[in-house]
Coordinates of C-alpha atoms in Angstrom, one line a residue:
Chain A
X1042 CA 43.0 13.7 9.2
X1043 CA 39.4 14.7 9.6
X1044 CA 39.0 12.3 12.5
X1045 CA 41.9 13.8 14.4
X1046 CA 40.4 17.3 14.0
X1047 CA 37.0 16.1 15.0
X1048 CA 38.4 14.3 17.9
X1049 CA 40.1 17.4 19.0
X1050 CA 36.9 19.3 18.7
X1051 CA 35.2 16.8 21.0
X1052 CA 38.0 16.8 23.5
X1053 CA 37.9 20.6 23.6
X1054 CA 34.2 20.5 24.3
X1055 CA 34.6 18.0 27.1
X1056 CA 37.5 19.9 28.6
X1057 CA 35.5 23.1 29.1
X1058 CA 33.6 22.6 32.4
X1059 CA 30.5 24.4 31.1
X1060 CA 29.8 21.7 28.5
X1061 CA 30.6 18.7 30.6
X1062 CA 27.5 16.6 31.1
X1063 CA 26.5 13.3 32.6
X1064 CA 27.9 10.1 31.3
X1065 CA 24.7 9.4 29.5
X1066 CA 25.0 12.6 27.6
X1067 CA 28.6 11.7 26.8
X1068 CA 27.4 8.4 25.3
X1069 CA 24.7 10.2 23.3
X1070 CA 27.1 12.8 22.0
X1071 CA 29.6 10.2 20.9
X1072 CA 30.1 10.1 17.1
X1073 CA 29.2 6.4 16.7
X1074 CA 26.0 6.8 18.7
X1075 CA 24.9 9.8 16.8
X1076 CA 25.7 8.1 13.5
X1077 CA 23.7 5.0 14.6
X1078 CA 20.6 7.1 15.4
X1079 CA 20.9 9.0 12.1
X1080 CA 21.0 5.8 10.1
X1081 CA 18.6 3.8 12.2
X1082 CA 15.4 4.7 10.1
X1083 CA 17.3 3.8 7.0
X1084 CA 18.4 0.4 8.4
X1085 CA 14.9 -0.4 9.7
X1086 CA 13.4 0.5 6.3
X1087 CA 15.8 -1.7 4.4
X1088 CA 15.6 -4.6 6.8
X1089 CA 11.8 -4.6 7.4
X1090 CA 10.5 -3.7 4.0
X1091 CA 13.2 -5.0 1.6
X1092 CA 15.4 -7.7 3.1
X1093 CA 12.6 -9.4 5.2
X1094 CA 10.1 -9.6 2.2
X1095 CA 12.9 -10.9 0.0
X1096 CA 13.6 -13.8 2.3
X1097 CA 9.9 -14.2 3.1
X1098 CA 9.2 -14.7 -0.6
X1099 CA 11.7 -17.5 -0.5
X1100 CA 9.7 -19.1 2.2
X1101 CA 6.4 -18.5 0.5
X1102 CA 7.7 -20.2 -2.6
X1103 CA 8.0 -23.5 -0.7
X1104 CA 4.3 -23.6 0.3
X1105 CA 1.3 -25.2 -1.4
X1106 CA -1.4 -23.1 -3.0
X1107 CA -3.5 -22.8 0.2
X1108 CA -0.3 -22.0 2.1
X1109 CA -0.9 -24.7 4.6
X1110 CA 1.7 -27.3 3.7
X1111 CA 5.4 -27.2 3.0
X1112 CA 6.1 -28.6 -0.5
X1113 CA 9.8 -27.9 -0.8
X1114 CA 10.8 -27.4 -4.3
X1115 CA 7.4 -28.6 -5.6
X1116 CA 6.5 -25.2 -7.0
X1117 CA 9.7 -25.0 -8.9
X1118 CA 9.4 -28.5 -10.5
X1119 CA 5.8 -27.7 -11.4
X1120 CA 7.0 -24.5 -13.2
X1121 CA 9.7 -26.4 -15.1
X1122 CA 7.0 -28.7 -16.5
X1123 CA 4.9 -25.8 -17.8
X1124 CA 5.3 -24.6 -21.3
X1125 CA 4.2 -21.0 -20.4
X1126 CA 7.1 -20.8 -18.0
X1127 CA 9.7 -21.4 -20.7
X1128 CA 7.9 -18.9 -22.9
X1129 CA 8.2 -16.3 -20.1
X1130 CA 11.9 -17.0 -19.7
X1131 CA 12.4 -16.7 -23.4
X1132 CA 10.3 -13.6 -23.8
X1133 CA 11.9 -11.9 -20.7
X1134 CA 15.4 -12.4 -22.2
X1135 CA 14.4 -11.3 -25.7
X1136 CA 12.6 -8.3 -24.3
X1137 CA 15.3 -7.1 -22.0
X1138 CA 18.3 -7.7 -24.3
X1139 CA 16.7 -6.2 -27.4
X1140 CA 15.2 -3.2 -25.6
X1141 CA 18.5 -2.4 -23.8
X1142 CA 20.5 -2.7 -27.0
X1143 CA 18.2 -0.3 -28.9
X1144 CA 17.9 2.1 -25.9
X1145 CA 21.7 2.2 -25.6
X1146 CA 22.2 2.8 -29.4
X1147 CA 19.5 5.4 -29.7
X1148 CA 20.7 7.1 -26.5
X1149 CA 24.3 7.1 -27.8
X1150 CA 23.4 8.5 -31.2
X1151 CA 21.0 11.2 -29.9
X1152 CA 23.5 12.2 -27.2
X1153 CA 26.0 12.9 -29.9
X1154 CA 23.6 15.1 -31.9
X1155 CA 22.5 17.0 -28.8
X1156 CA 26.2 17.5 -27.8
X1157 CA 26.8 19.0 -31.2
X1158 CA 24.2 21.7 -30.7
X1159 CA 25.7 24.9 -29.3
X1160 CA 24.9 26.4 -25.9
X1161 CA 21.4 27.6 -25.1
X1162 CA 19.6 25.7 -27.8
X1163 CA 21.0 22.5 -26.3
X1164 CA 18.9 22.9 -23.2
X1165 CA 15.7 23.1 -25.2
X1166 CA 16.4 20.0 -27.2
X1167 CA 17.5 18.1 -24.1
X1168 CA 14.3 19.1 -22.4
X1169 CA 12.1 18.0 -25.3
X1170 CA 13.9 14.6 -25.7
X1171 CA 13.7 13.8 -22.1
X1172 CA 9.9 14.0 -21.9
X1173 CA 9.2 10.3 -22.3
X1174 CA 11.2 9.6 -19.2
X1175 CA 9.3 12.2 -17.2
X1176 CA 5.7 11.0 -18.0
X1177 CA 4.6 8.2 -15.7
X1178 CA 5.0 5.0 -17.8
X1179 CA 1.5 3.9 -17.0
X1180 CA 0.2 7.1 -18.6
X1181 CA 2.3 7.1 -21.7
X1182 CA 1.6 3.4 -22.3
X1183 CA -2.1 4.3 -22.5
X1184 CA -1.2 6.7 -25.3
X1185 CA 0.6 3.9 -27.1
X1186 CA -2.3 1.5 -26.5
X1187 CA -4.5 4.1 -28.3
X1188 CA -2.0 4.5 -31.1
X1189 CA -2.0 0.8 -31.6
X1190 CA -5.8 0.5 -31.4
X1191 CA -6.9 -2.2 -33.9
X1192 CA -9.8 -0.3 -35.5
X1193 CA -8.9 3.3 -35.1
X1194 CA -5.1 3.0 -34.9
X1195 CA -3.4 6.2 -35.9
X1196 CA -0.4 4.2 -37.0
X1197 CA -2.4 2.0 -39.4
X1198 CA -4.2 5.1 -40.7
X1199 CA -0.8 6.7 -41.5
X1200 CA 0.7 3.5 -42.9
X1201 CA -2.2 3.0 -45.2
X1202 CA -1.0 6.0 -47.2
X1203 CA 2.2 4.2 -47.9
X1204 CA 0.3 1.1 -49.0
X1205 CA 1.3 -0.9 -45.9
X1206 CA -1.7 -2.9 -44.9
X1207 CA -3.2 -2.8 -41.4
X1208 CA -0.8 -4.3 -38.9
X1209 CA -2.3 -6.2 -35.9
X1210 CA 0.0 -4.4 -33.5
X1211 CA -1.1 -6.2 -30.3
X1212 CA -2.9 -9.2 -31.8
X1213 CA -0.1 -11.1 -33.3
X1214 CA 2.8 -12.6 -31.4
X1215 CA 5.6 -11.0 -33.4
X1216 CA 4.0 -7.6 -33.6
X1217 CA 2.9 -7.7 -29.9
X1218 CA 6.5 -8.4 -28.9
X1219 CA 7.7 -5.7 -31.3
X1220 CA 5.2 -3.2 -29.8
X1221 CA 6.2 -3.8 -26.1
X1222 CA 9.9 -3.5 -27.0
X1223 CA 9.2 -0.3 -29.0
X1224 CA 7.3 1.3 -26.1
X1225 CA 10.1 0.3 -23.7
X1226 CA 12.8 1.7 -26.0
X1227 CA 10.7 4.9 -26.3
X1228 CA 10.4 5.2 -22.6
X1229 CA 14.0 4.2 -21.6
X1230 CA 16.1 5.8 -24.4
X1231 CA 16.0 9.3 -22.8
X1232 CA 17.7 7.9 -19.7
X1233 CA 20.6 6.7 -21.7
X1234 CA 20.6 9.9 -23.6
X1235 CA 21.0 12.0 -20.4
X1236 CA 23.7 9.7 -19.0
X1237 CA 25.7 9.6 -22.1
X1238 CA 25.3 13.4 -22.5
X1239 CA 26.8 13.9 -19.0
X1240 CA 29.6 11.5 -19.9
X1241 CA 30.3 13.3 -23.2
X1242 CA 30.6 16.6 -21.5
X1243 CA 33.3 15.2 -19.3
X1244 CA 35.5 14.3 -22.3
X1245 CA 38.0 17.1 -22.7
X1246 CA 37.8 19.0 -26.1
X1247 CA 41.5 19.0 -26.4
X1248 CA 41.5 15.3 -27.1
X1249 CA 39.3 15.8 -30.2
X1250 CA 41.3 18.8 -31.3
X1251 CA 44.5 16.9 -31.1
X1252 CA 42.9 14.0 -33.0
X1253 CA 41.7 16.2 -35.8
X1254 CA 45.1 17.8 -36.1
X1255 CA 46.5 14.3 -36.5
X1256 CA 43.9 13.7 -39.2
X1257 CA 41.5 11.4 -37.5
X1258 CA 38.1 11.0 -39.1
X1259 CA 34.8 11.1 -37.4
X1260 CA 34.6 7.3 -36.8
X1261 CA 38.2 7.1 -35.5
X1262 CA 37.4 9.9 -33.0
X1263 CA 34.4 8.0 -31.7
X1264 CA 36.2 4.7 -31.6
X1265 CA 39.5 5.8 -30.0
X1266 CA 38.4 8.7 -27.8
X1267 CA 34.7 8.8 -27.1
X1268 CA 34.1 5.1 -26.4
X1269 CA 37.1 4.5 -24.1
X1270 CA 36.3 7.7 -22.2
X1271 CA 32.7 6.7 -21.8
X1272 CA 33.3 3.1 -21.1
X1273 CA 32.5 3.2 -17.4
X1274 CA 29.2 5.1 -17.8
X1275 CA 28.2 2.9 -20.7
X1276 CA 28.8 -0.2 -18.7
X1277 CA 27.0 1.0 -15.6
X1278 CA 24.0 2.5 -17.4
X1279 CA 23.6 -0.6 -19.5
X1280 CA 23.7 -3.0 -16.5
X1281 CA 21.4 -0.8 -14.5
X1282 CA 18.9 -0.5 -17.4
X1283 CA 19.1 -4.3 -17.9
X1284 CA 17.9 -4.8 -14.3
X1285 CA 15.1 -2.3 -14.7
X1286 CA 14.0 -3.6 -18.1
X1287 CA 14.1 -7.2 -17.0
X1288 CA 11.9 -6.4 -14.0
X1289 CA 9.5 -4.2 -16.1
X1290 CA 5.8 -4.4 -15.3
X1291 CA 3.8 -1.4 -16.3
X1292 CA 4.3 -1.4 -20.1
X1293 CA 3.4 -5.1 -20.7
X1294 CA 0.6 -5.1 -18.2
X1295 CA -1.2 -2.2 -19.8
X1296 CA -0.3 -2.9 -23.4
X1297 CA -1.0 -6.6 -23.8
X1298 CA -1.5 -8.1 -20.3
X1299 CA 0.8 -10.8 -21.5
X1300 CA -1.3 -11.7 -24.5
X1301 CA -1.7 -12.9 -27.2
X1302 CA -1.6 -16.4 -25.7
X1303 CA 0.8 -15.4 -22.9
X1304 CA 3.6 -14.7 -25.5
X1305 CA 4.5 -11.3 -24.2
X1306 CA 4.5 -12.1 -20.5
X1307 CA 7.6 -11.1 -18.5
X1308 CA 8.4 -12.5 -15.1
X1309 CA 6.8 -9.6 -13.3
X1310 CA 3.5 -9.6 -15.3
X1311 CA 3.2 -13.4 -15.1
X1312 CA 3.9 -13.4 -11.4
X1313 CA 1.2 -10.8 -11.0
X1314 CA -1.3 -12.9 -13.0
X1315 CA -0.4 -16.1 -11.1
X1316 CA 0.1 -14.7 -7.7
X1317 CA -2.5 -11.9 -7.4
X1318 CA -5.1 -12.5 -10.0
X1319 CA -5.3 -16.3 -9.7
X1320 CA -4.4 -15.9 -6.0
X1321 CA -1.7 -18.6 -6.0
X1322 CA 0.7 -16.6 -3.9
X1323 CA 3.4 -19.3 -3.5
X1324 CA 3.6 -19.9 -7.2
X1325 CA 3.7 -16.2 -7.9
X1326 CA 6.5 -15.7 -5.5
X1327 CA 8.2 -18.6 -7.1
X1328 CA 8.0 -17.0 -10.6
X1329 CA 9.3 -13.6 -9.4
X1330 CA 12.2 -15.3 -7.7
X1331 CA 13.5 -16.4 -11.1
X1332 CA 14.5 -12.8 -11.6
X1333 CA 17.0 -13.0 -8.7
X1334 CA 19.9 -14.8 -10.5
X1335 CA 20.0 -12.3 -13.4
X1336 CA 19.6 -9.3 -11.1
X1337 CA 22.4 -10.7 -8.8
X1338 CA 24.8 -11.1 -11.7
X1339 CA 24.1 -7.6 -13.0
X1340 CA 24.4 -6.2 -9.4
X1341 CA 27.8 -7.8 -8.9
X1342 CA 29.2 -6.2 -12.0
X1343 CA 27.7 -2.8 -11.1
X1344 CA 29.0 -3.0 -7.6
X1345 CA 32.5 -3.8 -8.8
X1346 CA 32.3 -0.7 -10.9
X1347 CA 30.9 1.4 -8.1
X1348 CA 33.6 0.3 -5.7
X1349 CA 36.3 0.9 -8.2
X1350 CA 35.0 4.4 -8.6
X1351 CA 34.8 4.9 -4.9
X1352 CA 38.5 3.9 -4.5
X1353 CA 39.6 6.4 -7.1
X1354 CA 37.8 9.3 -5.5
Chain B
X565 CA 47.7 24.7 -23.2
X566 CA 48.7 28.3 -23.7
X567 CA 50.9 27.5 -26.6
X568 CA 48.1 25.8 -28.3
X569 CA 45.9 28.9 -27.9
X570 CA 48.6 31.1 -29.4
X571 CA 49.0 28.6 -32.2
X572 CA 45.4 28.7 -33.0
X573 CA 45.3 32.5 -33.4
X574 CA 48.4 32.3 -35.6
X575 CA 47.8 33.2 -39.3
X576 CA 49.4 30.1 -40.6
X577 CA 46.5 28.0 -39.3
X578 CA 43.6 30.0 -40.7
X579 CA 43.0 27.7 -43.7
X580 CA 42.8 24.6 -41.5
X581 CA 40.4 26.4 -39.1
X582 CA 38.1 27.4 -41.9
X583 CA 37.8 23.9 -43.1
X584 CA 37.1 22.7 -39.6
X585 CA 34.4 25.2 -39.1
X586 CA 32.8 24.2 -42.4
X587 CA 32.9 20.6 -41.1
X588 CA 31.2 21.8 -38.0
X589 CA 28.4 23.6 -39.9
X590 CA 27.6 20.4 -41.7
X591 CA 27.8 18.4 -38.5
X592 CA 25.4 20.8 -37.0
X593 CA 22.9 20.6 -39.9
X594 CA 22.9 16.8 -39.7
X595 CA 22.5 17.0 -36.0
X596 CA 19.4 19.1 -36.4
X597 CA 18.0 16.9 -39.1
X598 CA 18.3 13.7 -36.9
X599 CA 17.2 15.5 -33.8
X600 CA 14.0 16.5 -35.5
X601 CA 13.4 12.9 -36.5
X602 CA 14.1 11.7 -32.9
X603 CA 12.0 14.4 -31.4
X604 CA 9.0 13.3 -33.6
X605 CA 9.5 9.7 -32.3
X606 CA 9.8 10.9 -28.7
X607 CA 7.0 13.4 -28.7
X608 CA 4.3 11.5 -30.8
X609 CA 2.6 9.8 -27.9
X610 CA 2.2 12.9 -25.7
X611 CA 1.1 15.0 -28.6
X612 CA -1.4 12.4 -29.6
X613 CA -2.7 12.3 -26.0
X614 CA -3.3 16.1 -26.3
X615 CA -4.9 15.8 -29.7
X616 CA -7.3 13.0 -28.6
X617 CA -8.2 14.8 -25.4
X618 CA -9.6 17.7 -27.4
X619 CA -11.9 15.5 -29.4
X620 CA -15.5 14.4 -28.8
X621 CA -16.3 10.7 -28.9
X622 CA -18.1 11.2 -32.1
X623 CA -15.0 12.6 -33.8
X624 CA -12.8 9.9 -32.3
X625 CA -14.9 7.1 -33.9
X626 CA -15.3 9.0 -37.2
X627 CA -12.9 7.9 -39.9
X628 CA -11.2 11.2 -40.2
X629 CA -7.5 12.0 -40.0
X630 CA -6.6 11.0 -36.4
X631 CA -3.7 13.5 -36.3
X632 CA -5.9 16.5 -36.5
X633 CA -8.7 18.0 -34.3
X634 CA -11.5 19.3 -36.5
X635 CA -13.9 20.3 -33.7
X636 CA -11.9 21.0 -30.6
X637 CA -13.8 20.7 -27.4
X638 CA -12.9 20.8 -23.7
X639 CA -15.8 18.6 -22.7
X640 CA -13.4 15.7 -21.7
X641 CA -11.5 18.0 -19.3
X642 CA -14.7 19.4 -17.8
X643 CA -16.2 16.0 -17.3
X644 CA -13.1 14.6 -15.6
X645 CA -12.4 17.7 -13.5
X646 CA -15.9 17.7 -12.2
X647 CA -16.1 14.0 -11.4
X648 CA -15.6 13.2 -7.8
X649 CA -14.0 9.9 -8.7
X650 CA -11.2 11.4 -10.8
X651 CA -10.6 14.2 -8.3
X652 CA -10.4 11.4 -5.6
X653 CA -7.6 9.7 -7.6
X654 CA -5.8 13.0 -7.9
X655 CA -6.2 13.7 -4.2
X656 CA -4.9 10.2 -3.2
X657 CA -1.9 10.5 -5.6
X658 CA -1.0 14.0 -4.3
X659 CA -1.4 13.1 -0.6
X660 CA 0.8 9.9 -1.0
X661 CA 3.4 11.7 -3.1
X662 CA 3.8 14.6 -0.7
X663 CA 3.9 12.4 2.4
X664 CA 6.4 10.1 0.7
X665 CA 8.6 13.0 -0.2
X666 CA 8.6 14.2 3.4
X667 CA 9.3 10.8 4.8
X668 CA 12.0 10.1 2.3
X669 CA 13.8 13.3 3.2
X670 CA 13.5 12.7 6.9
X671 CA 15.1 9.3 6.5
X672 CA 17.7 9.9 3.7
X673 CA 19.2 13.2 4.7
X674 CA 20.4 12.2 8.2
X675 CA 21.5 8.8 6.9
X676 CA 23.4 10.3 4.0
X677 CA 25.0 12.8 6.3
X678 CA 26.2 10.0 8.6
X679 CA 27.4 7.8 5.8
X680 CA 29.2 10.7 4.0
X681 CA 30.9 12.2 7.0
X682 CA 30.9 10.0 10.1
X683 CA 33.0 7.0 9.3
X684 CA 31.8 4.3 11.7
X685 CA 31.8 0.6 12.0
X686 CA 30.0 -0.8 8.9
X687 CA 29.4 2.5 7.2
X688 CA 31.0 1.4 3.9
X689 CA 29.0 -1.8 3.9
X690 CA 25.8 0.1 4.6
X691 CA 26.5 2.6 1.8
X692 CA 26.9 -0.3 -0.6
X693 CA 23.8 -2.0 0.8
X694 CA 21.8 1.2 0.2
X695 CA 22.9 1.1 -3.4
X696 CA 22.0 -2.6 -3.7
X697 CA 18.6 -2.0 -2.2
X698 CA 17.9 0.4 -5.1
X699 CA 18.6 -2.4 -7.5
X700 CA 15.9 -4.7 -6.0
X701 CA 12.8 -4.1 -8.2
X702 CA 9.2 -3.7 -7.0
X703 CA 8.2 -6.6 -9.2
X704 CA 10.2 -8.9 -6.9
X705 CA 8.8 -7.7 -3.6
X706 CA 5.1 -7.1 -4.4
X707 CA 4.0 -10.6 -3.6
X708 CA 5.7 -11.0 -0.2
X709 CA 4.7 -7.5 0.8
X710 CA 1.1 -8.2 -0.1
X711 CA 1.2 -11.4 2.0
X712 CA 3.0 -9.5 4.9
X713 CA 0.3 -6.8 4.9
X714 CA -2.4 -9.5 5.0
X715 CA -0.7 -11.3 7.9
X716 CA -0.3 -8.0 9.9
X717 CA -4.0 -7.3 9.2
X718 CA -4.9 -10.7 10.5
X719 CA -3.0 -10.5 13.7
X720 CA -3.4 -6.8 14.7
X721 CA -6.8 -6.1 13.2
X722 CA -5.4 -2.9 11.5
X723 CA -6.7 -2.7 8.0
X724 CA -3.8 -2.2 5.7
X725 CA -4.9 -3.8 2.4
X726 CA -7.1 -1.6 0.3
X727 CA -6.1 1.6 2.1
X728 CA -4.2 4.3 0.2
X729 CA -2.1 5.2 3.2
X730 CA -0.4 1.8 3.3
X731 CA 1.4 3.0 0.1
X732 CA 3.0 5.7 2.2
X733 CA 4.9 3.0 4.1
X734 CA 5.8 1.0 1.0
X735 CA 7.0 3.8 -1.5
X736 CA 10.0 4.8 0.6
X737 CA 11.6 1.5 -0.3
X738 CA 11.7 2.8 -3.8
X739 CA 12.7 6.4 -3.1
X740 CA 15.0 6.3 0.0
X741 CA 17.9 4.2 -1.4
X742 CA 18.3 6.4 -4.5
X743 CA 17.8 9.7 -2.6
X744 CA 20.3 8.6 0.1
X745 CA 22.7 7.6 -2.6
X746 CA 22.6 11.0 -4.4
X747 CA 22.7 12.9 -1.1
X748 CA 25.9 11.0 -0.1
X749 CA 27.4 12.2 -3.4
X750 CA 26.4 15.8 -2.7
X751 CA 27.5 15.8 0.9
X752 CA 30.8 14.2 0.0
X753 CA 31.5 17.1 -2.4
X754 CA 31.2 19.7 0.4
X755 CA 34.7 20.8 1.5
X756 CA 35.7 19.1 4.8
X757 CA 37.0 22.4 6.1
X758 CA 33.5 23.8 6.5
X759 CA 32.2 21.2 8.9
X760 CA 35.5 20.8 10.7
X761 CA 35.4 24.5 11.4
X762 CA 31.9 24.2 12.7
X763 CA 32.8 21.3 15.0
X764 CA 35.8 23.1 16.4
X765 CA 33.6 26.0 17.1
X766 CA 31.5 23.7 19.3
X767 CA 28.6 22.9 16.9
X768 CA 26.9 19.5 17.5
X769 CA 26.6 17.0 14.7
X770 CA 22.9 17.9 14.2
X771 CA 23.8 21.6 14.1
X772 CA 26.4 20.9 11.5
X773 CA 23.8 19.1 9.4
X774 CA 21.1 21.7 9.6
X775 CA 23.2 24.9 9.5
X776 CA 25.9 23.8 6.9
X777 CA 25.1 20.7 5.0
X778 CA 21.5 21.2 4.2
X779 CA 21.9 24.8 2.9
X780 CA 25.0 24.0 0.9
X781 CA 23.7 20.9 -0.6
X782 CA 20.3 22.4 -1.4
X783 CA 20.5 21.6 -5.2
X784 CA 21.1 18.0 -4.4
X785 CA 18.1 18.1 -2.0
X786 CA 15.9 19.6 -4.7
X787 CA 17.0 16.9 -7.1
X788 CA 16.2 14.2 -4.6
X789 CA 12.8 15.7 -3.8
X790 CA 11.9 15.8 -7.5
X791 CA 13.0 12.3 -7.9
X792 CA 11.1 11.0 -4.9
X793 CA 8.0 12.9 -6.1
X794 CA 8.1 11.5 -9.7
X795 CA 8.7 8.0 -8.5
X796 CA 5.8 8.0 -6.1
X797 CA 3.5 9.7 -8.6
X798 CA 4.3 7.2 -11.3
X799 CA 4.2 4.0 -9.2
X800 CA 1.8 1.5 -10.7
X801 CA 2.5 -2.0 -9.4
X802 CA 2.1 -1.5 -5.7
X803 CA -1.2 0.4 -5.8
X804 CA -2.5 -2.1 -8.3
X805 CA -1.8 -4.9 -5.9
X806 CA -2.6 -3.3 -2.6
X807 CA -5.7 -1.2 -3.3
X808 CA -8.9 -2.2 -5.0
X809 CA -11.8 0.0 -4.0
X810 CA -12.4 2.9 -6.3
X811 CA -12.1 5.5 -3.5
X812 CA -8.6 4.2 -2.5
X813 CA -7.0 4.2 -6.0
X814 CA -4.2 6.5 -7.2
X815 CA -4.2 8.1 -10.6
X816 CA -2.4 5.6 -12.8
X817 CA -4.4 2.6 -11.5
X818 CA -7.6 4.6 -11.3
X819 CA -7.4 5.7 -15.0
X820 CA -6.5 2.2 -16.2
X821 CA -9.2 0.4 -14.2
X822 CA -12.2 2.7 -14.1
X823 CA -12.1 4.6 -17.4
X824 CA -12.0 1.3 -19.3
X825 CA -15.5 -0.2 -18.9
X826 CA -15.6 -3.7 -20.2
X827 CA -14.5 -3.6 -23.8
X828 CA -15.6 0.0 -24.2
X829 CA -12.7 2.3 -24.4
X830 CA -13.7 5.9 -23.9
X831 CA -10.4 7.1 -25.5
X832 CA -11.2 10.8 -25.2
X833 CA -11.5 10.6 -21.4
X834 CA -8.6 8.1 -21.0
X835 CA -6.2 10.4 -22.9
X836 CA -7.4 13.4 -20.9
X837 CA -6.9 11.5 -17.7
X838 CA -3.5 10.3 -18.7
X839 CA -2.5 13.8 -19.7
X840 CA -3.7 15.3 -16.4
X841 CA -1.9 12.5 -14.6
X842 CA 1.3 13.3 -16.5
X843 CA 0.9 17.0 -15.9
X844 CA 2.4 17.4 -12.4
X845 CA 5.7 15.7 -13.1
X846 CA 5.9 17.5 -16.5
X847 CA 5.3 20.9 -14.9
X848 CA 7.8 20.3 -12.2
X849 CA 10.3 19.1 -14.8
X850 CA 9.7 22.1 -17.0
X851 CA 10.8 24.4 -14.2
X852 CA 13.4 22.3 -12.5
X853 CA 14.8 20.3 -15.4
X854 CA 18.4 20.9 -14.4
X855 CA 17.9 19.6 -10.9
X856 CA 16.1 16.6 -12.2
X857 CA 18.9 15.8 -14.6
X858 CA 21.5 16.5 -12.0
X859 CA 19.7 14.0 -9.7
X860 CA 19.5 11.4 -12.5
X861 CA 23.2 11.6 -13.4
X862 CA 24.5 12.1 -9.9
X863 CA 23.8 8.5 -9.0
X864 CA 25.8 7.0 -11.7
X865 CA 28.5 9.5 -12.4
X866 CA 29.5 10.5 -8.9
X867 CA 31.1 7.9 -6.7

């Protein structure tokens, strides 16, 4: 429909002798040409700075440390033999799954509470609760580092009043893992909150009214109305957050740098340590490539969802 | 619909309504109670940054209540805001973020316009590709990009590594896909009649874009701008990898690498620096929160 009209518009322009130009100008004025030039910078950016590096990293991963010799899958087999690698795999999975579950739960609960608040006050609460998401993570993680400080830790000071002994927040494997997850949940929960809040607003009130007239309790309303209505958003937000959390760098880098004894390393931080700090670029590239399968699976699911949505519109 | 409204106003339903409103009051009280708890959780680190930034080093190392400032002082702020090093970080961050915002807009607005309105060969694939690009994280690309920059430097002699301006080329990979994606959503929501009328009247595609789409989709543009700014301001991994000299660092990297000297943590200054680094996004957000949220949610909720 639109194309027909547009076509007519173009024909009308060509038909008037005043606007008739050379054939070059005709080509330049054609819709597909214009569209090509409008999207060219975008395509160049994606191809040169995203796609090319992605494949380049695949190539880098097959070189030896000095990057002079092709070693095939040598780097990969080397990694498989290292204990640290399996620790990183384990920690990355624990970190991403636990953090995303808690972020989603907290986001869901808080979104409900905010949704209950009437009108103008809601804006203030929303603003306050979204602050962690706005502060650059590198900055807020520094604040957490200071809160966790072994000797002057504000947390341990407060806990001592409850008779809970000093906790080695970043010095012990369990607590260090707990801490990085806590900071990630703190940083990421507001994102879920805002997504879920947007989804909650789109659920028609009549459904709840009808349900309460039928005598549904609070739990039934959530289970039978809210969750089904929000299913799409929950799925897409969770998958999206899974990707971002899995690929996280800032928080772990600043909080523990992977310590104690490499037990909090994620793929990204370990790749940085191996590839940049120890300047073994091929091995670093190899480590970060292990993120690809998980990212790809999540991306496929998200894409399915996005396309479905696109067809409905 | 209308019968329901009449029903509600009917006298026979008053009792039911009252009990519902009582339920609602309780729900509200519980909501406030839990919201306060969550607000404490969410706001503790920023508040603690502020508290620490107002303390002298002597007070920080004293065994007093860490949650209270007994002798507030602005010396940390004065020290940082008069240090050339810190101002240098701030300057680098600002320059990069502003240029990246401009570049992002120049790339993503025309592209989004073309993808939203001009159906051409491969446009659907490209739109999906843009979205997929957004899902490729920086932590996957930093090593090949580092190597690429080194190779380019080797062959052309142009210094790219350890220069702040190289980040201006790299950051758009983080901002452009998402901004294009939300702009597509906003442009798609503009009624087709508007631009069809313009085209019939003889406007060119570019005129349609500048005279109609940009003014009408201004809220979406603001959202994208804020997003691009916050992302470039907060980026940590790329500058950590690509820049090393103190005069080339951006704020997040500068604070974490220069204010920590060996094992000595000057916490007062670190917290002040972190707070000053967090200030620009926070200020923008305080004034333009609705746009920021619209931008965040547009990507996922709009198709």
